[in-house]
Amino acid sequence: MSRKLRWLKASFLAGAVADVGIGILTLIPSRMGQTAVTYPMGLAATAMFGWAVLLAWGYRKPVERKGLLAITIFPVITGLMATGLYAVAAGIFPVGRIVPTSALGIGLIALMAYSYLGARDLERESASVR
């Protein structure tokens, strides 16, 4: 397996694992600091688990489904990070509360962008072999 393909598969896997983790945290509203919003957080957790399954599906055919990475970067990860910034600006959470998830988001964006570009190269290489 080529290095670019390994990075691409790692991107899908890392995104799926992160989504499952966030989904689990979202199912525990008290852990998130919001006990009065159990229902909407359950809805959000469902979306996170669904996106994890979508990324796992992308892992199966990563070059063909590379577009999922672009969609995961924007609007999914950037939207989650913007929500965290809003929570800090609104005084819901202290800055330290969103630093770990923002660092994870930045890392995933870098990994997925790198892998997406590598997938485009893999497509070109594959097309030139035909």
Short mmCIF file of N, CA, C and O in Angstrom, two decimals:
data_model
loop_
_atom_site.label_atom_id
_atom_site.label_comp_id
_atom_site.label_asym_id
_atom_site.label_seq_id
_atom_site.Cartn_x
_atom_site.Cartn_y
_atom_site.Cartn_z
N MET A 1 0.86 -1.18 0.00
CA MET A 1 0.00 0.00 0.00
C MET A 1 0.90 1.24 0.00
O MET A 1 1.85 1.32 0.76
N SER A 2 0.58 2.20 -0.83
CA SER A 2 1.40 3.41 -0.92
C SER A 2 1.25 4.27 0.33
O SER A 2 0.27 4.16 1.06
N ARG A 3 2.24 5.11 0.53
CA ARG A 3 2.23 6.01 1.67
C ARG A 3 1.02 6.94 1.63
O ARG A 3 0.35 7.19 2.64
N LYS A 4 0.70 7.46 0.46
CA LYS A 4 -0.44 8.37 0.32
C LYS A 4 -1.75 7.66 0.66
O LYS A 4 -2.62 8.25 1.29
N LEU A 5 -1.86 6.41 0.26
CA LEU A 5 -3.08 5.66 0.57
C LEU A 5 -3.18 5.38 2.06
O LEU A 5 -4.27 5.46 2.64
N ARG A 6 -2.06 5.10 2.70
CA ARG A 6 -2.08 4.90 4.16
C ARG A 6 -2.52 6.17 4.88
O ARG A 6 -3.32 6.11 5.82
N TRP A 7 -2.02 7.33 4.45
CA TRP A 7 -2.43 8.60 5.06
C TRP A 7 -3.92 8.85 4.83
O TRP A 7 -4.63 9.31 5.73
N LEU A 8 -4.38 8.53 3.65
CA LEU A 8 -5.78 8.73 3.31
C LEU A 8 -6.67 7.86 4.21
O LEU A 8 -7.63 8.35 4.81
N LYS A 9 -6.32 6.60 4.35
CA LYS A 9 -7.10 5.71 5.20
C LYS A 9 -7.03 6.15 6.66
O LYS A 9 -8.02 6.09 7.39
N ALA A 10 -5.85 6.62 7.08
CA ALA A 10 -5.70 7.10 8.45
C ALA A 10 -6.60 8.30 8.71
O ALA A 10 -7.15 8.46 9.81
N SER A 11 -6.79 9.15 7.70
CA SER A 11 -7.67 10.31 7.84
C SER A 11 -9.10 9.89 8.10
O SER A 11 -9.77 10.43 8.98
N PHE A 12 -9.58 8.94 7.32
CA PHE A 12 -10.94 8.45 7.52
C PHE A 12 -11.08 7.81 8.89
O PHE A 12 -12.06 8.06 9.60
N LEU A 13 -10.12 7.01 9.27
CA LEU A 13 -10.18 6.32 10.56
C LEU A 13 -10.12 7.31 11.73
O LEU A 13 -10.91 7.22 12.67
N ALA A 14 -9.21 8.28 11.65
CA ALA A 14 -9.08 9.28 12.72
C ALA A 14 -10.37 10.09 12.86
O ALA A 14 -10.82 10.36 13.98
N GLY A 15 -10.96 10.46 11.75
CA GLY A 15 -12.22 11.21 11.79
C GLY A 15 -13.35 10.40 12.41
O GLY A 15 -14.11 10.90 13.23
N ALA A 16 -13.43 9.13 12.04
CA ALA A 16 -14.48 8.27 12.59
C ALA A 16 -14.30 8.09 14.10
O ALA A 16 -15.27 8.19 14.86
N VAL A 17 -13.07 7.86 14.53
CA VAL A 17 -12.81 7.70 15.97
C VAL A 17 -13.13 8.98 16.73
O VAL A 17 -13.76 8.94 17.80
N ALA A 18 -12.73 10.12 16.19
CA ALA A 18 -13.02 11.40 16.85
C ALA A 18 -14.53 11.62 16.94
O ALA A 18 -15.04 12.07 17.98
N ASP A 19 -15.26 11.29 15.88
CA ASP A 19 -16.71 11.47 15.90
C ASP A 19 -17.38 10.58 16.94
O ASP A 19 -18.30 11.01 17.64
N VAL A 20 -16.92 9.35 17.06
CA VAL A 20 -17.48 8.46 18.08
C VAL A 20 -17.20 9.03 19.47
O VAL A 20 -18.08 9.07 20.34
N GLY A 21 -15.96 9.50 19.68
CA GLY A 21 -15.62 10.10 20.98
C GLY A 21 -16.48 11.30 21.32
O GLY A 21 -17.00 11.42 22.43
N ILE A 22 -16.64 12.19 20.36
CA ILE A 22 -17.47 13.37 20.59
C ILE A 22 -18.92 12.97 20.78
O ILE A 22 -19.63 13.52 21.62
N GLY A 23 -19.37 11.97 20.01
CA GLY A 23 -20.74 11.48 20.17
C GLY A 23 -20.99 10.94 21.57
O GLY A 23 -22.02 11.22 22.18
N ILE A 24 -20.03 10.19 22.09
CA ILE A 24 -20.17 9.66 23.45
C ILE A 24 -20.20 10.79 24.47
O ILE A 24 -21.05 10.81 25.37
N LEU A 25 -19.29 11.75 24.32
CA LEU A 25 -19.28 12.90 25.25
C LEU A 25 -20.60 13.68 25.17
O LEU A 25 -21.10 14.15 26.19
N THR A 26 -21.15 13.78 23.98
CA THR A 26 -22.39 14.52 23.80
C THR A 26 -23.56 13.81 24.46
O THR A 26 -24.54 14.44 24.86
N LEU A 27 -23.46 12.50 24.60
CA LEU A 27 -24.52 11.75 25.29
C LEU A 27 -24.48 11.94 26.80
O LEU A 27 -25.39 11.49 27.50
N ILE A 28 -23.44 12.60 27.30
CA ILE A 28 -23.30 12.84 28.74
C ILE A 28 -23.36 14.35 28.95
O ILE A 28 -22.33 15.01 29.10
N PRO A 29 -24.56 14.94 28.93
CA PRO A 29 -24.68 16.40 29.00
C PRO A 29 -23.96 17.01 30.20
O PRO A 29 -23.39 18.10 30.09
N SER A 30 -23.95 16.33 31.35
CA SER A 30 -23.27 16.90 32.51
C SER A 30 -21.77 17.02 32.26
O SER A 30 -21.13 17.96 32.74
N ARG A 31 -21.19 16.13 31.49
CA ARG A 31 -19.76 16.20 31.14
C ARG A 31 -19.50 17.40 30.25
O ARG A 31 -18.45 18.02 30.29
N MET A 32 -20.49 17.73 29.45
CA MET A 32 -20.35 18.87 28.56
C MET A 32 -20.74 20.19 29.24
O MET A 32 -20.67 21.23 28.64
N GLY A 33 -21.19 20.11 30.50
CA GLY A 33 -21.52 21.31 31.24
C GLY A 33 -22.93 21.82 31.00
O GLY A 33 -23.27 22.93 31.40
N GLN A 34 -23.75 21.03 30.37
CA GLN A 34 -25.10 21.48 30.03
C GLN A 34 -26.11 20.38 30.36
O GLN A 34 -26.42 19.55 29.52
N THR A 35 -26.64 20.35 31.54
CA THR A 35 -27.56 19.28 31.93
C THR A 35 -28.98 19.50 31.43
O THR A 35 -29.76 18.56 31.34
N ALA A 36 -29.34 20.70 31.07
CA ALA A 36 -30.73 21.00 30.69
C ALA A 36 -31.01 20.76 29.21
O ALA A 36 -32.11 21.02 28.76
N VAL A 37 -30.07 20.29 28.48
CA VAL A 37 -30.25 20.15 27.03
C VAL A 37 -30.05 18.71 26.57
O VAL A 37 -29.46 18.46 25.54
N THR A 38 -30.56 17.77 27.32
CA THR A 38 -30.36 16.36 27.01
C THR A 38 -30.90 15.98 25.64
O THR A 38 -30.23 15.30 24.87
N TYR A 39 -32.10 16.41 25.31
CA TYR A 39 -32.69 16.03 24.02
C TYR A 39 -31.87 16.57 22.83
O TYR A 39 -31.48 15.79 21.96
N PRO A 40 -31.57 17.87 22.77
CA PRO A 40 -30.79 18.34 21.61
C PRO A 40 -29.39 17.72 21.56
O PRO A 40 -28.86 17.48 20.48
N MET A 41 -28.83 17.42 22.73
CA MET A 41 -27.50 16.80 22.71
C MET A 41 -27.59 15.36 22.22
O MET A 41 -26.68 14.85 21.58
N GLY A 42 -28.71 14.71 22.49
CA GLY A 42 -28.94 13.37 21.94
C GLY A 42 -29.04 13.42 20.42
O GLY A 42 -28.52 12.55 19.72
N LEU A 43 -29.69 14.45 19.92
CA LEU A 43 -29.77 14.63 18.47
C LEU A 43 -28.36 14.86 17.88
O LEU A 43 -28.02 14.29 16.84
N ALA A 44 -27.59 15.69 18.55
CA ALA A 44 -26.23 15.96 18.07
C ALA A 44 -25.37 14.69 18.10
O ALA A 44 -24.59 14.44 17.19
N ALA A 45 -25.53 13.89 19.16
CA ALA A 45 -24.77 12.64 19.26
C ALA A 45 -25.13 11.71 18.10
O ALA A 45 -24.26 11.06 17.52
N THR A 46 -26.40 11.67 17.76
CA THR A 46 -26.83 10.83 16.64
C THR A 46 -26.15 11.27 15.35
O THR A 46 -25.69 10.44 14.56
N ALA A 47 -26.07 12.57 15.13
CA ALA A 47 -25.40 13.08 13.94
C ALA A 47 -23.91 12.72 13.96
O ALA A 47 -23.34 12.36 12.92
N MET A 48 -23.28 12.81 15.12
CA MET A 48 -21.86 12.46 15.22
C MET A 48 -21.63 10.98 14.91
O MET A 48 -20.70 10.63 14.19
N PHE A 49 -22.48 10.11 15.45
CA PHE A 49 -22.34 8.69 15.17
C PHE A 49 -22.60 8.41 13.68
O PHE A 49 -21.91 7.59 13.07
N GLY A 50 -23.57 9.10 13.11
CA GLY A 50 -23.85 8.95 11.68
C GLY A 50 -22.65 9.37 10.84
O GLY A 50 -22.31 8.70 9.86
N TRP A 51 -22.00 10.46 11.21
CA TRP A 51 -20.85 10.92 10.45
C TRP A 51 -19.68 9.95 10.62
O TRP A 51 -18.93 9.71 9.67
N ALA A 52 -19.56 9.34 11.79
CA ALA A 52 -18.52 8.33 12.01
C ALA A 52 -18.73 7.15 11.06
O ALA A 52 -17.78 6.63 10.47
N VAL A 53 -19.98 6.73 10.91
CA VAL A 53 -20.28 5.63 9.99
C VAL A 53 -19.97 6.04 8.55
O VAL A 53 -19.41 5.27 7.77
N LEU A 54 -20.29 7.27 8.20
CA LEU A 54 -20.00 7.77 6.86
C LEU A 54 -18.49 7.75 6.59
O LEU A 54 -18.04 7.33 5.52
N LEU A 55 -17.69 8.16 7.56
CA LEU A 55 -16.24 8.13 7.39
C LEU A 55 -15.71 6.69 7.34
O LEU A 55 -14.77 6.40 6.59
N ALA A 56 -16.31 5.80 8.11
CA ALA A 56 -15.91 4.39 8.03
C ALA A 56 -16.22 3.84 6.63
O ALA A 56 -15.45 3.06 6.08
N TRP A 57 -17.34 4.27 6.06
CA TRP A 57 -17.69 3.88 4.70
C TRP A 57 -16.65 4.43 3.72
O TRP A 57 -16.21 3.74 2.80
N GLY A 58 -16.21 5.66 3.93
CA GLY A 58 -15.18 6.26 3.09
C GLY A 58 -13.86 5.50 3.18
O GLY A 58 -13.13 5.38 2.20
N TYR A 59 -13.55 4.96 4.34
CA TYR A 59 -12.33 4.19 4.56
C TYR A 59 -12.27 2.99 3.62
O TYR A 59 -11.20 2.59 3.19
N ARG A 60 -13.42 2.44 3.29
CA ARG A 60 -13.48 1.23 2.44
C ARG A 60 -13.01 1.52 1.01
O ARG A 60 -12.44 0.65 0.37
N LYS A 61 -13.29 2.69 0.49
CA LYS A 61 -12.86 3.10 -0.85
C LYS A 61 -12.37 4.55 -0.75
O LYS A 61 -13.02 5.48 -1.22
N PRO A 62 -11.23 4.74 -0.12
CA PRO A 62 -10.80 6.11 0.23
C PRO A 62 -10.53 7.03 -0.95
O PRO A 62 -10.84 8.22 -0.87
N VAL A 63 -9.98 6.53 -2.03
CA VAL A 63 -9.70 7.41 -3.17
C VAL A 63 -11.00 7.86 -3.81
O VAL A 63 -11.19 9.06 -4.08
N GLU A 64 -11.91 6.92 -4.02
CA GLU A 64 -13.18 7.25 -4.67
C GLU A 64 -14.04 8.16 -3.79
O GLU A 64 -14.85 8.92 -4.29
N ARG A 65 -13.88 8.07 -2.48
CA ARG A 65 -14.74 8.82 -1.56
C ARG A 65 -13.99 9.95 -0.85
O ARG A 65 -14.39 10.41 0.21
N LYS A 66 -12.91 10.39 -1.46
CA LYS A 66 -12.08 11.44 -0.86
C LYS A 66 -12.86 12.72 -0.58
O LYS A 66 -12.55 13.46 0.33
N GLY A 67 -13.91 12.97 -1.35
CA GLY A 67 -14.73 14.17 -1.16
C GLY A 67 -15.33 14.26 0.23
O GLY A 67 -15.59 15.36 0.73
N LEU A 68 -15.52 13.11 0.88
CA LEU A 68 -16.02 13.12 2.26
C LEU A 68 -15.07 13.88 3.18
O LEU A 68 -15.51 14.49 4.15
N LEU A 69 -13.77 13.80 2.88
CA LEU A 69 -12.81 14.52 3.73
C LEU A 69 -12.99 16.03 3.60
O LEU A 69 -12.94 16.75 4.59
N ALA A 70 -13.20 16.49 2.38
CA ALA A 70 -13.42 17.93 2.17
C ALA A 70 -14.68 18.40 2.90
O ALA A 70 -14.68 19.44 3.56
N ILE A 71 -15.74 17.59 2.84
CA ILE A 71 -16.98 17.94 3.52
C ILE A 71 -16.79 17.87 5.04
O ILE A 71 -17.40 18.64 5.79
N THR A 72 -15.95 16.96 5.49
CA THR A 72 -15.69 16.84 6.92
C THR A 72 -14.92 18.06 7.43
O THR A 72 -15.19 18.56 8.52
N ILE A 73 -14.00 18.55 6.61
CA ILE A 73 -13.25 19.75 7.00
C ILE A 73 -14.20 20.94 7.10
O ILE A 73 -14.22 21.67 8.09
N PHE A 74 -14.98 21.13 6.03
CA PHE A 74 -15.95 22.23 6.01
C PHE A 74 -17.24 21.70 5.44
O PHE A 74 -17.25 21.21 4.31
N PRO A 75 -18.28 21.71 6.17
CA PRO A 75 -18.58 22.50 7.35
C PRO A 75 -18.46 21.78 8.69
O PRO A 75 -18.60 22.41 9.73
N VAL A 76 -18.19 20.47 8.71
CA VAL A 76 -18.30 19.73 9.97
C VAL A 76 -17.28 20.19 11.02
O VAL A 76 -17.66 20.71 12.07
N ILE A 77 -15.98 20.01 10.76
CA ILE A 77 -14.99 20.35 11.79
C ILE A 77 -14.95 21.85 12.05
O ILE A 77 -14.94 22.29 13.20
N THR A 78 -14.96 22.64 10.98
CA THR A 78 -14.92 24.10 11.19
C THR A 78 -16.18 24.57 11.93
O THR A 78 -16.11 25.48 12.75
N GLY A 79 -17.31 23.93 11.67
CA GLY A 79 -18.54 24.28 12.39
C GLY A 79 -18.46 23.93 13.86
O GLY A 79 -18.90 24.71 14.72
N LEU A 80 -17.91 22.77 14.16
CA LEU A 80 -17.74 22.39 15.57
C LEU A 80 -16.79 23.34 16.28
O LEU A 80 -17.03 23.74 17.43
N MET A 81 -15.72 23.72 15.59
CA MET A 81 -14.76 24.65 16.21
C MET A 81 -15.39 26.03 16.40
O MET A 81 -15.18 26.68 17.43
N ALA A 82 -16.17 26.47 15.44
CA ALA A 82 -16.85 27.78 15.57
C ALA A 82 -17.84 27.75 16.72
O ALA A 82 -17.98 28.74 17.46
N THR A 83 -18.50 26.63 16.91
CA THR A 83 -19.42 26.49 18.03
C THR A 83 -18.68 26.61 19.36
O THR A 83 -19.16 27.26 20.30
N GLY A 84 -17.49 26.01 19.43
CA GLY A 84 -16.68 26.13 20.64
C GLY A 84 -16.26 27.57 20.90
O GLY A 84 -16.31 28.05 22.04
N LEU A 85 -15.86 28.27 19.85
CA LEU A 85 -15.49 29.68 20.00
C LEU A 85 -16.67 30.52 20.46
O LEU A 85 -16.53 31.40 21.30
N TYR A 86 -17.85 30.22 19.91
CA TYR A 86 -19.05 30.92 20.35
C TYR A 86 -19.30 30.67 21.84
O TYR A 86 -19.65 31.59 22.59
N ALA A 87 -19.14 29.41 22.28
CA ALA A 87 -19.37 29.07 23.69
C ALA A 87 -18.44 29.86 24.60
O ALA A 87 -18.84 30.31 25.68
N VAL A 88 -17.21 30.06 24.17
CA VAL A 88 -16.26 30.86 24.97
C VAL A 88 -16.68 32.33 24.95
O VAL A 88 -16.74 32.98 25.99
N ALA A 89 -16.98 32.84 23.76
CA ALA A 89 -17.37 34.25 23.64
C ALA A 89 -18.64 34.57 24.43
O ALA A 89 -18.77 35.66 24.99
N ALA A 90 -19.56 33.61 24.51
CA ALA A 90 -20.82 33.81 25.22
C ALA A 90 -20.68 33.55 26.72
O ALA A 90 -21.64 33.72 27.47
N GLY A 91 -19.48 33.15 27.15
CA GLY A 91 -19.26 32.89 28.56
C GLY A 91 -19.80 31.55 29.05
O GLY A 91 -19.92 31.32 30.25
N ILE A 92 -20.12 30.66 28.13
CA ILE A 92 -20.64 29.34 28.50
C ILE A 92 -19.51 28.46 29.03
O ILE A 92 -19.69 27.72 30.00
N PHE A 93 -18.36 28.52 28.39
CA PHE A 93 -17.19 27.73 28.78
C PHE A 93 -15.98 28.64 28.91
O PHE A 93 -15.86 29.63 28.18
N PRO A 94 -15.04 28.28 29.78
CA PRO A 94 -13.77 29.00 29.79
C PRO A 94 -12.92 28.56 28.58
O PRO A 94 -13.15 27.48 28.02
N VAL A 95 -11.98 29.37 28.19
CA VAL A 95 -11.13 29.07 27.03
C VAL A 95 -10.48 27.69 27.16
O VAL A 95 -10.42 26.93 26.19
N GLY A 96 -10.00 27.36 28.34
CA GLY A 96 -9.32 26.09 28.53
C GLY A 96 -10.17 24.89 28.20
O GLY A 96 -9.65 23.83 27.88
N ARG A 97 -11.46 25.06 28.24
CA ARG A 97 -12.38 23.95 27.96
C ARG A 97 -12.38 23.57 26.48
O ARG A 97 -12.60 22.41 26.14
N ILE A 98 -12.13 24.53 25.59
CA ILE A 98 -12.18 24.20 24.16
C ILE A 98 -10.79 24.01 23.54
O ILE A 98 -10.69 23.62 22.39
N VAL A 99 -9.74 24.25 24.31
CA VAL A 99 -8.39 24.09 23.75
C VAL A 99 -8.15 22.67 23.25
O VAL A 99 -7.67 22.49 22.11
N PRO A 100 -8.45 21.62 24.03
CA PRO A 100 -8.18 20.26 23.51
C PRO A 100 -8.97 19.92 22.24
O PRO A 100 -8.41 19.38 21.29
N THR A 101 -10.24 20.28 22.19
CA THR A 101 -11.03 19.95 21.00
C THR A 101 -10.62 20.82 19.81
O THR A 101 -10.65 20.35 18.67
N SER A 102 -10.20 22.05 20.07
CA SER A 102 -9.71 22.89 18.98
C SER A 102 -8.39 22.35 18.43
O SER A 102 -8.19 22.33 17.21
N ALA A 103 -7.52 21.89 19.31
CA ALA A 103 -6.26 21.28 18.86
C ALA A 103 -6.54 20.03 18.03
O ALA A 103 -5.92 19.81 16.98
N LEU A 104 -7.48 19.22 18.49
CA LEU A 104 -7.87 18.03 17.73
C LEU A 104 -8.43 18.44 16.38
O LEU A 104 -8.07 17.85 15.34
N GLY A 105 -9.28 19.45 16.35
CA GLY A 105 -9.86 19.92 15.09
C GLY A 105 -8.81 20.40 14.11
O GLY A 105 -8.83 20.06 12.93
N ILE A 106 -7.86 21.18 14.60
CA ILE A 106 -6.78 21.68 13.74
C ILE A 106 -5.95 20.52 13.19
O ILE A 106 -5.60 20.48 12.01
N GLY A 107 -5.65 19.55 14.07
CA GLY A 107 -4.89 18.38 13.63
C GLY A 107 -5.64 17.58 12.58
O GLY A 107 -5.05 17.15 11.58
N LEU A 108 -6.93 17.38 12.79
CA LEU A 108 -7.73 16.63 11.81
C LEU A 108 -7.84 17.38 10.49
O LEU A 108 -7.77 16.77 9.41
N ILE A 109 -7.99 18.68 10.55
CA ILE A 109 -8.05 19.47 9.31
C ILE A 109 -6.75 19.31 8.53
O ILE A 109 -6.77 19.08 7.31
N ALA A 110 -5.61 19.42 9.21
CA ALA A 110 -4.32 19.27 8.54
C ALA A 110 -4.17 17.87 7.93
O ALA A 110 -3.77 17.73 6.77
N LEU A 111 -4.50 16.85 8.71
CA LEU A 111 -4.39 15.47 8.23
C LEU A 111 -5.30 15.23 7.04
O LEU A 111 -4.88 14.67 6.02
N MET A 112 -6.54 15.68 7.14
CA MET A 112 -7.50 15.43 6.07
C MET A 112 -7.19 16.22 4.81
O MET A 112 -7.34 15.73 3.69
N ALA A 113 -6.73 17.46 4.96
CA ALA A 113 -6.37 18.26 3.79
C ALA A 113 -5.17 17.64 3.07
O ALA A 113 -5.17 17.51 1.84
N TYR A 114 -4.17 17.22 3.83
CA TYR A 114 -2.99 16.57 3.25
C TYR A 114 -3.41 15.29 2.51
O TYR A 114 -2.98 15.03 1.39
N SER A 115 -4.26 14.51 3.15
CA SER A 115 -4.70 13.25 2.56
C SER A 115 -5.58 13.46 1.33
O SER A 115 -5.49 12.72 0.35
N TYR A 116 -6.43 14.47 1.38
CA TYR A 116 -7.28 14.78 0.23
C TYR A 116 -6.42 15.12 -0.98
O TYR A 116 -6.66 14.63 -2.09
N LEU A 117 -5.41 15.95 -0.78
CA LEU A 117 -4.52 16.31 -1.89
C LEU A 117 -3.75 15.09 -2.39
O LEU A 117 -3.55 14.91 -3.59
N GLY A 118 -3.33 14.23 -1.46
CA GLY A 118 -2.66 12.99 -1.85
C GLY A 118 -3.57 12.08 -2.65
O GLY A 118 -3.13 11.40 -3.59
N ALA A 119 -4.84 12.05 -2.31
CA ALA A 119 -5.81 11.22 -3.05
C ALA A 119 -5.96 11.71 -4.48
O ALA A 119 -6.12 10.92 -5.41
N ARG A 120 -5.90 13.01 -4.66
CA ARG A 120 -5.98 13.55 -6.02
C ARG A 120 -4.78 13.07 -6.83
O ARG A 120 -4.91 12.71 -8.00
N ASP A 121 -3.60 13.03 -6.19
CA ASP A 121 -2.41 12.51 -6.87
C ASP A 121 -2.58 11.03 -7.21
O ASP A 121 -2.20 10.59 -8.29
N LEU A 122 -3.15 10.28 -6.28
CA LEU A 122 -3.38 8.85 -6.53
C LEU A 122 -4.33 8.64 -7.71
O LEU A 122 -4.13 7.74 -8.51
N GLU A 123 -5.34 9.50 -7.82
CA GLU A 123 -6.26 9.41 -8.95
C GLU A 123 -5.54 9.68 -10.26
O GLU A 123 -5.75 8.98 -11.25
N ARG A 124 -4.70 10.70 -10.26
CA ARG A 124 -3.95 11.03 -11.49
C ARG A 124 -3.01 9.89 -11.87
O ARG A 124 -2.90 9.54 -13.04
N GLU A 125 -2.33 9.32 -10.87
CA GLU A 125 -1.41 8.20 -11.14
C GLU A 125 -2.18 7.01 -11.70
O GLU A 125 -1.73 6.36 -12.64
N SER A 126 -3.33 6.74 -11.13
CA SER A 126 -4.15 5.63 -11.57
C SER A 126 -4.65 5.86 -13.01
O SER A 126 -4.68 4.95 -13.81
N ALA A 127 -5.03 7.09 -13.32
CA ALA A 127 -5.52 7.41 -14.66
C ALA A 127 -4.41 7.30 -15.70
O ALA A 127 -4.65 6.88 -16.84
N SER A 128 -3.18 7.65 -15.33
CA SER A 128 -2.08 7.61 -16.29
C SER A 128 -1.63 6.19 -16.55
O SER A 128 -1.07 5.90 -17.59
N VAL A 129 -1.90 5.26 -15.63
CA VAL A 129 -1.53 3.86 -15.82
C VAL A 129 -2.47 3.19 -16.81
O VAL A 129 -2.10 2.31 -17.55
N ARG A 130 -3.71 3.67 -16.85
CA ARG A 130 -4.72 3.06 -17.74
C ARG A 130 -4.45 3.33 -19.15
O ARG A 130 -4.00 3.86 -19.88
#
